[in-house]
């Protein structure tokens, strides 16, 4: 199975997640919003579902997709130390630039 990073590397999959972040959506709505064919959207949804990033709910003949936040929470937790490192670097740069303005 593909890693979360591999799955998120595809721009269209990120677009799907952005749409699902707002609300649960049926496949046809995603097709319309993305201007892709139904098979293309379904293929992306399958990859997202297999990676655990989305889940599907059946309602009569429709399939509704929604975002699963847990894998993203785990990804965010993994990125947290890097984010702190970047913030420290930006803070140091800001201090350096402020000190340059005093000279």
Short mmCIF file of N, CA, C and O in Angstrom, two decimals:
data_model
loop_
_atom_site.label_atom_id
_atom_site.label_comp_id
_atom_site.label_asym_id
_atom_site.label_seq_id
_atom_site.Cartn_x
_atom_site.Cartn_y
_atom_site.Cartn_z
N UNK A 1 0.84 -1.19 0.00
CA UNK A 1 0.00 0.00 0.00
C UNK A 1 0.89 1.25 0.00
O UNK A 1 1.96 1.27 0.60
N UNK A 2 0.44 2.27 -0.69
CA UNK A 2 1.19 3.51 -0.80
C UNK A 2 1.21 4.25 0.54
O UNK A 2 0.24 4.19 1.31
N UNK A 3 2.30 4.96 0.78
CA UNK A 3 2.38 5.76 2.00
C UNK A 3 1.50 7.00 1.86
O UNK A 3 1.11 7.39 0.76
N UNK A 4 1.22 7.61 2.99
CA UNK A 4 0.41 8.83 2.98
C UNK A 4 1.07 9.90 2.11
O UNK A 4 0.40 10.60 1.35
N UNK A 5 2.40 10.00 2.19
CA UNK A 5 3.11 10.99 1.38
C UNK A 5 2.94 10.71 -0.11
O UNK A 5 2.73 11.63 -0.90
N UNK A 6 3.04 9.45 -0.50
CA UNK A 6 2.86 9.09 -1.92
C UNK A 6 1.45 9.44 -2.38
O UNK A 6 1.27 9.95 -3.49
N UNK A 7 0.48 9.16 -1.55
CA UNK A 7 -0.92 9.44 -1.90
C UNK A 7 -1.13 10.94 -2.03
O UNK A 7 -1.77 11.41 -2.98
N UNK A 8 -0.57 11.71 -1.10
CA UNK A 8 -0.77 13.16 -1.10
C UNK A 8 0.09 13.88 -2.15
O UNK A 8 -0.14 15.05 -2.42
N UNK A 9 1.02 13.17 -2.75
CA UNK A 9 1.86 13.78 -3.78
C UNK A 9 1.05 14.14 -5.03
O UNK A 9 1.43 15.04 -5.78
N UNK A 10 -0.05 13.46 -5.25
CA UNK A 10 -0.90 13.70 -6.42
C UNK A 10 -1.79 14.93 -6.16
O UNK A 10 -2.61 14.93 -5.24
N UNK A 11 -1.63 16.00 -6.96
CA UNK A 11 -2.40 17.24 -6.73
C UNK A 11 -3.92 17.05 -6.74
O UNK A 11 -4.62 17.68 -5.95
N UNK A 12 -4.43 16.19 -7.60
CA UNK A 12 -5.88 16.00 -7.65
C UNK A 12 -6.41 15.37 -6.37
O UNK A 12 -7.50 15.66 -5.92
N UNK A 13 -5.61 14.51 -5.76
CA UNK A 13 -6.04 13.90 -4.50
C UNK A 13 -6.08 14.94 -3.40
O UNK A 13 -6.97 14.93 -2.55
N UNK A 14 -5.13 15.86 -3.42
CA UNK A 14 -5.16 16.95 -2.44
C UNK A 14 -6.38 17.83 -2.67
O UNK A 14 -7.01 18.28 -1.71
N UNK A 15 -6.74 18.05 -3.92
CA UNK A 15 -7.95 18.83 -4.22
C UNK A 15 -9.19 18.13 -3.67
O UNK A 15 -10.09 18.78 -3.12
N UNK A 16 -9.25 16.82 -3.83
CA UNK A 16 -10.38 16.06 -3.30
C UNK A 16 -10.44 16.22 -1.78
O UNK A 16 -11.52 16.48 -1.22
N UNK A 17 -9.31 16.10 -1.11
CA UNK A 17 -9.29 16.27 0.34
C UNK A 17 -9.72 17.68 0.73
O UNK A 17 -10.44 17.86 1.72
N UNK A 18 -9.31 18.68 -0.03
CA UNK A 18 -9.73 20.05 0.25
C UNK A 18 -11.24 20.19 0.17
O UNK A 18 -11.87 20.85 1.00
N UNK A 19 -11.84 19.56 -0.84
CA UNK A 19 -13.30 19.61 -0.97
C UNK A 19 -13.99 18.86 0.17
O UNK A 19 -15.00 19.32 0.70
N UNK A 20 -13.44 17.74 0.53
CA UNK A 20 -14.04 16.94 1.60
C UNK A 20 -13.81 17.56 2.98
O UNK A 20 -14.54 17.25 3.92
N UNK A 21 -12.83 18.42 3.09
CA UNK A 21 -12.60 19.12 4.35
C UNK A 21 -13.79 20.00 4.70
O UNK A 21 -14.15 20.15 5.86
N UNK A 22 -14.43 20.53 3.68
CA UNK A 22 -15.58 21.42 3.88
C UNK A 22 -16.81 20.63 4.29
O UNK A 22 -17.53 21.00 5.22
N UNK A 23 -17.05 19.51 3.57
CA UNK A 23 -18.23 18.68 3.87
C UNK A 23 -18.15 17.36 3.12
O UNK A 23 -17.39 17.22 2.17
N UNK A 24 -18.95 16.43 3.58
CA UNK A 24 -19.10 15.14 2.91
C UNK A 24 -19.71 15.38 1.52
O UNK A 24 -20.55 16.27 1.36
N UNK A 25 -19.28 14.61 0.53
CA UNK A 25 -19.77 14.82 -0.83
C UNK A 25 -19.97 13.50 -1.56
O UNK A 25 -19.21 12.56 -1.38
N UNK A 26 -20.97 13.48 -2.46
CA UNK A 26 -21.12 12.30 -3.32
C UNK A 26 -20.13 12.37 -4.48
O UNK A 26 -19.60 13.44 -4.80
N UNK A 27 -19.88 11.25 -5.11
CA UNK A 27 -18.92 11.18 -6.21
C UNK A 27 -19.27 12.18 -7.30
O UNK A 27 -18.39 12.89 -7.81
N UNK A 28 -20.54 12.26 -7.68
CA UNK A 28 -20.92 13.15 -8.78
C UNK A 28 -20.58 14.61 -8.48
O UNK A 28 -20.23 15.37 -9.38
N UNK A 29 -20.70 15.00 -7.21
CA UNK A 29 -20.34 16.37 -6.83
C UNK A 29 -18.84 16.59 -7.02
O UNK A 29 -18.41 17.64 -7.52
N UNK A 30 -18.03 15.61 -6.65
CA UNK A 30 -16.59 15.73 -6.85
C UNK A 30 -16.24 15.78 -8.33
O UNK A 30 -15.37 16.56 -8.74
N UNK A 31 -16.92 14.98 -9.14
CA UNK A 31 -16.70 14.99 -10.59
C UNK A 31 -16.95 16.39 -11.13
O UNK A 31 -16.14 16.95 -11.89
N UNK A 32 -18.06 16.99 -10.71
CA UNK A 32 -18.44 18.32 -11.19
C UNK A 32 -17.44 19.38 -10.71
O UNK A 32 -16.99 20.23 -11.49
N UNK A 33 -17.07 19.32 -9.44
CA UNK A 33 -16.16 20.32 -8.87
C UNK A 33 -14.76 20.26 -9.48
O UNK A 33 -14.10 21.28 -9.64
N UNK A 34 -14.32 19.06 -9.80
CA UNK A 34 -12.95 18.87 -10.29
C UNK A 34 -12.83 18.87 -11.81
O UNK A 34 -11.73 18.89 -12.35
N UNK A 35 -13.96 18.83 -12.50
CA UNK A 35 -13.97 18.74 -13.96
C UNK A 35 -13.14 17.56 -14.46
O UNK A 35 -12.35 17.67 -15.39
N UNK A 36 -13.31 16.43 -13.79
CA UNK A 36 -12.68 15.18 -14.18
C UNK A 36 -13.77 14.18 -14.54
O UNK A 36 -14.93 14.37 -14.20
N UNK A 37 -13.38 13.11 -15.19
CA UNK A 37 -14.34 12.05 -15.48
C UNK A 37 -14.65 11.28 -14.20
O UNK A 37 -13.85 11.27 -13.26
N UNK A 38 -15.79 10.62 -14.20
CA UNK A 38 -16.18 9.83 -13.04
C UNK A 38 -15.17 8.71 -12.77
O UNK A 38 -14.78 8.50 -11.62
N UNK A 39 -14.69 7.99 -13.81
CA UNK A 39 -13.69 6.96 -13.53
C UNK A 39 -12.40 7.52 -12.92
O UNK A 39 -11.80 6.88 -12.05
N UNK A 40 -11.98 8.70 -13.35
CA UNK A 40 -10.76 9.30 -12.80
C UNK A 40 -10.95 9.65 -11.32
O UNK A 40 -10.09 9.37 -10.48
N UNK A 41 -12.09 10.25 -10.99
CA UNK A 41 -12.37 10.59 -9.60
C UNK A 41 -12.47 9.33 -8.76
O UNK A 41 -11.91 9.25 -7.66
N UNK A 42 -13.14 8.32 -9.28
CA UNK A 42 -13.28 7.06 -8.54
C UNK A 42 -11.93 6.42 -8.28
O UNK A 42 -11.69 5.84 -7.21
N UNK A 43 -11.03 6.50 -9.26
CA UNK A 43 -9.69 5.94 -9.08
C UNK A 43 -8.95 6.66 -7.94
O UNK A 43 -8.33 6.02 -7.09
N UNK A 44 -9.03 7.99 -7.93
CA UNK A 44 -8.39 8.76 -6.87
C UNK A 44 -9.02 8.45 -5.52
O UNK A 44 -8.32 8.31 -4.51
N UNK A 45 -10.34 8.32 -5.48
CA UNK A 45 -11.02 8.00 -4.23
C UNK A 45 -10.62 6.63 -3.71
O UNK A 45 -10.49 6.43 -2.50
N UNK A 46 -10.42 5.69 -4.61
CA UNK A 46 -10.00 4.36 -4.19
C UNK A 46 -8.64 4.42 -3.51
O UNK A 46 -8.42 3.80 -2.46
N UNK A 47 -7.72 5.17 -4.10
CA UNK A 47 -6.38 5.31 -3.52
C UNK A 47 -6.48 5.99 -2.15
O UNK A 47 -5.85 5.56 -1.18
N UNK A 48 -7.28 7.05 -2.06
CA UNK A 48 -7.45 7.75 -0.79
C UNK A 48 -8.10 6.85 0.26
O UNK A 48 -7.71 6.88 1.44
N UNK A 49 -9.05 6.06 -0.16
CA UNK A 49 -9.74 5.13 0.76
C UNK A 49 -8.77 4.06 1.25
O UNK A 49 -8.72 3.76 2.44
N UNK A 50 -7.98 3.49 0.35
CA UNK A 50 -7.01 2.46 0.73
C UNK A 50 -5.95 3.01 1.68
O UNK A 50 -5.42 2.27 2.51
N UNK A 51 -5.64 4.30 1.56
CA UNK A 51 -4.66 4.93 2.44
C UNK A 51 -5.29 5.35 3.77
O UNK A 51 -4.60 5.83 4.66
N UNK A 52 -6.62 5.20 3.87
CA UNK A 52 -7.30 5.55 5.10
C UNK A 52 -7.61 7.02 5.25
O UNK A 52 -8.01 7.47 6.33
N UNK A 53 -7.46 7.79 4.17
CA UNK A 53 -7.69 9.24 4.24
C UNK A 53 -9.14 9.63 4.05
O UNK A 53 -9.54 10.73 4.44
N UNK A 54 -9.92 8.77 3.42
CA UNK A 54 -11.36 9.01 3.27
C UNK A 54 -12.11 7.73 3.60
O UNK A 54 -11.54 6.64 3.58
N UNK A 55 -13.38 7.91 3.90
CA UNK A 55 -14.26 6.77 4.10
C UNK A 55 -15.53 7.02 3.31
O UNK A 55 -15.85 8.15 2.98
N UNK A 56 -16.22 5.94 3.00
CA UNK A 56 -17.41 6.02 2.17
C UNK A 56 -18.63 5.57 2.97
O UNK A 56 -18.54 4.69 3.81
N UNK A 57 -19.73 6.24 2.70
CA UNK A 57 -21.02 5.89 3.29
C UNK A 57 -22.00 5.67 2.15
O UNK A 57 -22.10 6.50 1.25
N UNK A 58 -22.70 4.56 2.21
CA UNK A 58 -23.68 4.25 1.16
C UNK A 58 -25.05 4.73 1.60
O UNK A 58 -25.47 4.48 2.72
N UNK A 59 -25.72 5.42 0.69
CA UNK A 59 -27.09 5.88 0.93
C UNK A 59 -27.87 5.62 -0.35
O UNK A 59 -27.70 6.33 -1.34
N UNK A 60 -28.69 4.59 -0.31
CA UNK A 60 -29.41 4.14 -1.52
C UNK A 60 -28.38 3.85 -2.61
O UNK A 60 -27.50 3.05 -2.42
N UNK A 61 -28.50 4.54 -3.75
CA UNK A 61 -27.57 4.32 -4.87
C UNK A 61 -26.34 5.22 -4.84
O UNK A 61 -25.47 5.11 -5.68
N UNK A 62 -26.30 6.14 -3.88
CA UNK A 62 -25.20 7.11 -3.83
C UNK A 62 -24.13 6.69 -2.84
O UNK A 62 -24.40 6.07 -1.82
N UNK A 63 -22.92 7.07 -3.17
CA UNK A 63 -21.78 6.88 -2.27
C UNK A 63 -21.30 8.26 -1.82
O UNK A 63 -20.93 9.08 -2.66
N UNK A 64 -21.30 8.47 -0.54
CA UNK A 64 -20.86 9.73 0.04
C UNK A 64 -19.48 9.53 0.64
O UNK A 64 -19.24 8.60 1.40
N UNK A 65 -18.57 10.44 0.30
CA UNK A 65 -17.21 10.36 0.81
C UNK A 65 -16.97 11.47 1.82
O UNK A 65 -17.46 12.59 1.67
N UNK A 66 -16.22 11.12 2.86
CA UNK A 66 -15.86 12.10 3.87
C UNK A 66 -14.40 11.89 4.28
O UNK A 66 -13.86 10.79 4.16
N UNK A 67 -13.83 12.97 4.75
CA UNK A 67 -12.44 12.97 5.18
C UNK A 67 -12.29 12.22 6.50
O UNK A 67 -13.15 12.32 7.37
N UNK A 68 -11.23 11.46 6.62
CA UNK A 68 -10.84 10.84 7.89
C UNK A 68 -9.65 11.65 8.41
O UNK A 68 -8.61 11.69 7.76
N UNK A 69 -9.80 12.28 9.53
CA UNK A 69 -8.76 13.18 10.02
C UNK A 69 -7.61 12.46 10.71
O UNK A 69 -6.50 13.00 10.77
N UNK A 70 -7.83 11.27 11.24
CA UNK A 70 -6.78 10.60 12.03
C UNK A 70 -5.44 10.47 11.29
O UNK A 70 -4.40 10.81 11.85
N UNK A 71 -5.42 10.02 10.03
CA UNK A 71 -4.11 9.93 9.35
C UNK A 71 -3.44 11.30 9.21
O UNK A 71 -2.22 11.40 9.27
N UNK A 72 -4.25 12.35 9.06
CA UNK A 72 -3.69 13.69 8.94
C UNK A 72 -3.17 14.20 10.29
O UNK A 72 -2.16 14.90 10.35
N UNK A 73 -3.84 13.82 11.37
CA UNK A 73 -3.37 14.15 12.71
C UNK A 73 -2.02 13.49 12.95
O UNK A 73 -1.09 14.12 13.48
N UNK A 74 -1.90 12.24 12.54
CA UNK A 74 -0.63 11.52 12.70
C UNK A 74 0.47 12.17 11.87
O UNK A 74 1.61 12.31 12.32
N UNK A 75 0.13 12.59 10.66
CA UNK A 75 1.10 13.27 9.80
C UNK A 75 1.52 14.60 10.43
O UNK A 75 2.70 14.94 10.45
N UNK A 76 0.56 15.33 10.95
CA UNK A 76 0.85 16.61 11.60
C UNK A 76 1.76 16.40 12.81
O UNK A 76 2.70 17.17 13.03
N UNK A 77 1.51 15.36 13.59
CA UNK A 77 2.35 15.07 14.75
C UNK A 77 3.78 14.75 14.32
O UNK A 77 4.75 15.16 14.96
N UNK A 78 3.92 14.03 13.23
CA UNK A 78 5.25 13.70 12.73
C UNK A 78 5.97 14.97 12.26
O UNK A 78 7.18 15.12 12.44
N UNK A 79 5.23 15.90 11.66
CA UNK A 79 5.82 17.14 11.15
C UNK A 79 6.13 18.16 12.23
O UNK A 79 6.92 19.08 12.01
N UNK A 80 5.53 18.04 13.41
CA UNK A 80 5.66 19.04 14.47
C UNK A 80 7.10 19.40 14.81
O UNK A 80 7.43 20.59 14.90
N UNK A 81 8.01 18.45 14.99
CA UNK A 81 9.39 18.84 15.31
C UNK A 81 10.05 19.64 14.19
O UNK A 81 10.84 20.55 14.44
N UNK A 82 9.70 19.33 12.94
CA UNK A 82 10.25 20.08 11.81
C UNK A 82 9.70 21.49 11.79
O UNK A 82 10.41 22.46 11.49
N UNK A 83 8.41 21.61 12.12
CA UNK A 83 7.77 22.92 12.16
C UNK A 83 8.46 23.80 13.22
O UNK A 83 8.73 24.97 12.97
N UNK A 84 8.76 23.21 14.39
CA UNK A 84 9.45 23.97 15.44
C UNK A 84 10.84 24.40 14.96
O UNK A 84 11.28 25.52 15.24
N UNK A 85 11.51 23.52 14.23
CA UNK A 85 12.83 23.86 13.70
C UNK A 85 12.73 25.03 12.73
O UNK A 85 13.52 25.98 12.79
N UNK A 86 11.73 24.98 11.82
CA UNK A 86 11.56 26.07 10.86
C UNK A 86 11.24 27.37 11.57
O UNK A 86 11.76 28.42 11.22
N UNK A 87 10.35 27.29 12.56
CA UNK A 87 9.97 28.50 13.29
C UNK A 87 11.17 29.10 14.01
O UNK A 87 11.35 30.32 14.02
N UNK A 88 12.01 28.26 14.59
CA UNK A 88 13.22 28.75 15.25
C UNK A 88 14.15 29.44 14.25
O UNK A 88 14.73 30.49 14.53
N UNK A 89 14.26 28.85 13.06
CA UNK A 89 15.10 29.46 12.02
C UNK A 89 14.53 30.80 11.57
O UNK A 89 15.28 31.77 11.39
N UNK A 90 13.22 30.88 11.42
CA UNK A 90 12.59 32.14 11.02
C UNK A 90 12.73 33.19 12.11
O UNK A 90 12.97 34.37 11.83
N UNK A 91 12.62 32.77 13.38
CA UNK A 91 12.81 33.70 14.49
C UNK A 91 14.23 34.25 14.50
O UNK A 91 14.45 35.44 14.70
N UNK A 92 15.22 33.36 14.25
CA UNK A 92 16.61 33.80 14.19
C UNK A 92 16.83 34.76 13.03
O UNK A 92 17.54 35.77 13.18
N UNK A 93 16.23 34.48 11.90
CA UNK A 93 16.34 35.37 10.74
C UNK A 93 15.72 36.73 11.06
O UNK A 93 16.30 37.77 10.74
N UNK A 94 14.57 36.71 11.70
CA UNK A 94 13.91 37.97 12.06
C UNK A 94 14.79 38.79 13.00
O UNK A 94 14.95 40.00 12.81
N UNK A 95 15.38 38.15 14.00
CA UNK A 95 16.28 38.85 14.93
C UNK A 95 17.48 39.43 14.17
O UNK A 95 17.90 40.57 14.41
N UNK A 96 18.02 38.64 13.26
CA UNK A 96 19.17 39.11 12.47
C UNK A 96 18.78 40.33 11.63
O UNK A 96 19.52 41.34 11.59
N UNK A 97 17.65 40.26 10.96
CA UNK A 97 17.21 41.38 10.12
C UNK A 97 16.90 42.60 10.96
O UNK A 97 17.19 43.73 10.56
N UNK A 98 16.31 42.39 12.13
CA UNK A 98 16.04 43.53 13.03
C UNK A 98 17.34 44.19 13.47
O UNK A 98 17.42 45.43 13.56
N UNK A 99 18.36 43.37 13.76
CA UNK A 99 19.63 43.93 14.19
C UNK A 99 20.32 44.67 13.06
O UNK A 99 21.04 45.63 13.28
N UNK A 100 20.11 44.28 11.83
CA UNK A 100 20.69 44.94 10.66
C UNK A 100 20.07 46.33 10.48
O UNK A 100 20.74 47.24 10.03
N UNK A 101 18.82 46.45 10.84
CA UNK A 101 18.14 47.74 10.71
C UNK A 101 18.65 48.76 11.68
O UNK A 101 18.56 49.97 11.46
N UNK A 102 19.23 48.32 12.80
CA UNK A 102 19.76 49.23 13.82
C UNK A 102 21.09 49.83 13.43
O UNK A 102 21.51 50.83 13.96
N UNK A 103 21.78 49.20 12.52
CA UNK A 103 23.13 49.66 12.14
C UNK A 103 23.08 50.76 11.13
O UNK A 103 22.26 51.00 10.38
#
